[in-house]
Amino acid sequence: MDIQAELKWIHQEIDKVSDPTFLEKLKHLLQNFGKTEDDTDYNIDIDNALKNIEKGNYYSTQEARELSKKWERK
């Protein structure tokens, strides 16, 4: 597949997404693409992840599987 076809497919798939958490993560990925992360940023991300776990902001394995099924190609 050529780059234009890949981009078209990505745009079409993004247009289907309605999960704000997924969109936020995608945004973060795009904003940080190509940037090198130093240990401080890495540790901050780990600390934030641990805080989210303590608050109960996470998916169980079953919930993650169900959510990932929605992202599969049809």
Coordinates of N, CA and C in Angstrom, one line a residue:
M1 N 0.8 -1.2 0.0 CA 0.0 0.0 0.0 C 0.9 1.2 0.0
D2 N 0.5 2.2 -0.8 CA 1.4 3.4 -0.8 C 1.0 4.4 0.3
I3 N 1.8 5.4 0.5 CA 1.6 6.3 1.7 C 0.3 7.0 1.7
Q4 N -0.2 7.4 0.5 CA -1.4 8.1 0.4 C -2.6 7.2 0.8
A5 N -2.5 6.0 0.3 CA -3.6 5.0 0.7 C -3.6 4.7 2.2
E6 N -2.4 4.6 2.8 CA -2.2 4.4 4.2 C -2.9 5.6 5.0
L7 N -2.5 6.8 4.6 CA -3.1 8.0 5.2 C -4.6 8.1 5.1
K8 N -5.1 7.7 3.9 CA -6.6 7.7 3.7 C -7.2 6.7 4.7
W9 N -6.7 5.5 4.8 CA -7.2 4.5 5.7 C -7.2 5.0 7.1
I10 N -6.0 5.6 7.6 CA -5.9 6.1 8.9 C -7.0 7.2 9.2
H11 N -7.1 8.1 8.3 CA -8.2 9.2 8.4 C -9.6 8.6 8.6
Q12 N -9.9 7.6 7.8 CA -11.2 6.9 7.8 C -11.4 6.2 9.2
E13 N -10.4 5.6 9.7 CA -10.5 4.9 11.0 C -10.6 5.9 12.1
I14 N -9.9 7.0 12.1 CA -9.9 8.0 13.1 C -11.3 8.6 13.1
D15 N -11.9 8.8 12.0 CA -13.3 9.4 11.9 C -14.3 8.5 12.6
K16 N -14.0 7.2 12.8 CA -15.0 6.3 13.4 C -14.8 6.3 14.9
V17 N -13.7 6.8 15.4 CA -13.4 6.7 16.9 C -14.3 7.7 17.7
S18 N -14.9 7.1 18.7 CA -15.7 8.0 19.6 C -15.2 7.9 21.1
D19 N -14.2 7.2 21.3 CA -13.7 7.0 22.7 C -12.7 8.2 23.0
P20 N -13.1 9.1 23.9 CA -12.2 10.2 24.2 C -10.8 9.8 24.7
T21 N -10.8 8.8 25.5 CA -9.5 8.3 26.1 C -8.6 7.9 24.9
F22 N -9.1 7.1 24.0 CA -8.3 6.7 22.9 C -7.8 7.9 22.1
L23 N -8.7 8.8 21.8 CA -8.3 10.0 21.1 C -7.2 10.8 21.8
E24 N -7.3 10.9 23.1 CA -6.3 11.6 23.9 C -4.9 10.9 23.8
K25 N -5.0 9.6 23.8 CA -3.7 8.9 23.7 C -3.1 9.0 22.3
L26 N -4.0 9.0 21.3 CA -3.5 9.2 19.9 C -2.9 10.6 19.8
K27 N -3.6 11.6 20.3 CA -3.1 12.9 20.3 C -1.7 13.0 20.9
H28 N -1.5 12.4 22.1 CA -0.3 12.4 22.8 C 0.8 11.7 22.0
L29 N 0.5 10.6 21.4 CA 1.4 9.9 20.5 C 1.9 10.8 19.3
L30 N 1.0 11.5 18.7 CA 1.3 12.3 17.6 C 2.1 13.5 18.0
Q31 N 1.8 14.1 19.2 CA 2.5 15.3 19.6 C 3.9 14.9 20.0
N32 N 4.2 13.7 20.4 CA 5.5 13.3 20.9 C 6.3 12.4 19.9
F33 N 5.7 12.2 18.7 CA 6.4 11.4 17.7 C 7.7 12.0 17.3
G34 N 8.7 11.2 17.4 CA 10.1 11.7 17.1 C 10.8 12.3 18.2
K35 N 10.2 12.7 19.3 CA 10.9 13.3 20.4 C 11.5 12.2 21.2
T36 N 12.6 12.4 21.8 CA 13.2 11.5 22.7 C 12.8 11.9 24.1
E37 N 12.5 10.9 24.8 CA 12.0 11.1 26.2 C 13.2 10.9 27.2
D38 N 13.4 11.8 28.0 CA 14.4 11.6 29.0 C 13.9 10.9 30.2
D39 N 14.7 10.5 31.2 CA 14.3 9.7 32.3 C 13.3 10.5 33.2
T40 N 13.4 11.8 33.2 CA 12.4 12.6 34.0 C 11.0 12.4 33.5
D41 N 10.9 12.6 32.2 CA 9.5 12.5 31.6 C 9.0 11.0 31.7
Y42 N 9.9 10.1 31.5 CA 9.5 8.7 31.7 C 9.0 8.4 33.1
N43 N 9.7 8.9 34.1 CA 9.3 8.7 35.5 C 8.0 9.4 35.8
I44 N 7.8 10.6 35.2 CA 6.5 11.3 35.4 C 5.4 10.5 34.9
D45 N 5.6 9.9 33.7 CA 4.5 9.1 33.1 C 4.2 7.9 33.9
I46 N 5.3 7.2 34.5 CA 5.1 6.1 35.4 C 4.3 6.5 36.6
D47 N 4.7 7.6 37.2 CA 4.0 8.1 38.4 C 2.5 8.4 38.1
N48 N 2.3 9.1 37.0 CA 0.9 9.3 36.6 C 0.1 8.0 36.4
A49 N 0.7 7.1 35.8 CA 0.0 5.8 35.6 C -0.3 5.1 36.9
L50 N 0.6 5.2 37.8 CA 0.4 4.6 39.2 C -0.7 5.3 39.9
K51 N -0.8 6.6 39.8 CA -1.9 7.4 40.4 C -3.2 7.0 39.8
N52 N -3.3 6.8 38.5 CA -4.5 6.4 37.8 C -4.9 5.1 38.3
I53 N -4.0 4.1 38.5 CA -4.3 2.8 39.0 C -4.9 2.9 40.4
E54 N -4.3 3.7 41.2 CA -4.8 3.9 42.6 C -6.2 4.5 42.6
K55 N -6.5 5.4 41.7 CA -7.8 6.0 41.6 C -8.9 5.0 40.9
G56 N -8.4 3.9 40.4 CA -9.3 3.0 39.8 C -9.5 3.3 38.3
N57 N -8.7 4.2 37.7 CA -8.8 4.5 36.3 C -8.0 3.6 35.5
Y58 N -8.6 2.4 35.3 CA -7.9 1.4 34.4 C -9.0 0.4 33.9
Y59 N -8.6 -0.4 32.9 CA -9.6 -1.4 32.4 C -9.1 -2.8 32.9
S60 N -10.1 -3.6 33.2 CA -9.7 -5.0 33.5 C -9.3 -5.7 32.2
T61 N -8.8 -6.8 32.3 CA -8.4 -7.6 31.1 C -9.6 -7.8 30.2
Q62 N -10.7 -8.2 30.8 CA -11.9 -8.4 30.0 C -12.4 -7.2 29.4
E63 N -12.4 -6.1 30.1 CA -12.8 -4.8 29.6 C -11.9 -4.4 28.4
A64 N -10.6 -4.6 28.6 CA -9.7 -4.2 27.5 C -9.9 -5.1 26.3
R65 N -10.2 -6.3 26.5 CA -10.5 -7.2 25.3 C -11.7 -6.7 24.6
E66 N -12.8 -6.4 25.3 CA -14.0 -5.9 24.7 C -13.8 -4.6 24.0
L67 N -13.1 -3.7 24.6 CA -12.8 -2.5 23.9 C -11.9 -2.7 22.7
S68 N -11.0 -3.6 22.7 CA -10.1 -3.8 21.5 C -10.9 -4.4 20.4
K69 N -11.9 -5.2 20.7 CA -12.8 -5.8 19.7 C -13.5 -4.7 18.8
K70 N -13.8 -3.6 19.5 CA -14.5 -2.5 18.8 C -13.5 -1.8 17.8
W71 N -12.2 -2.0 18.1 CA -11.2 -1.3 17.2 C -10.8 -2.2 16.0
E72 N -11.2 -3.4 16.0 CA -10.8 -4.3 15.0 C -11.4 -3.9 13.6
R73 N -10.7 -4.3 12.6 CA -11.3 -4.0 11.2 C -12.5 -4.9 11.0
K74 N -13.4 -4.3 10.2 CA -14.6 -5.1 9.9 C -14.5 -5.7 8.6

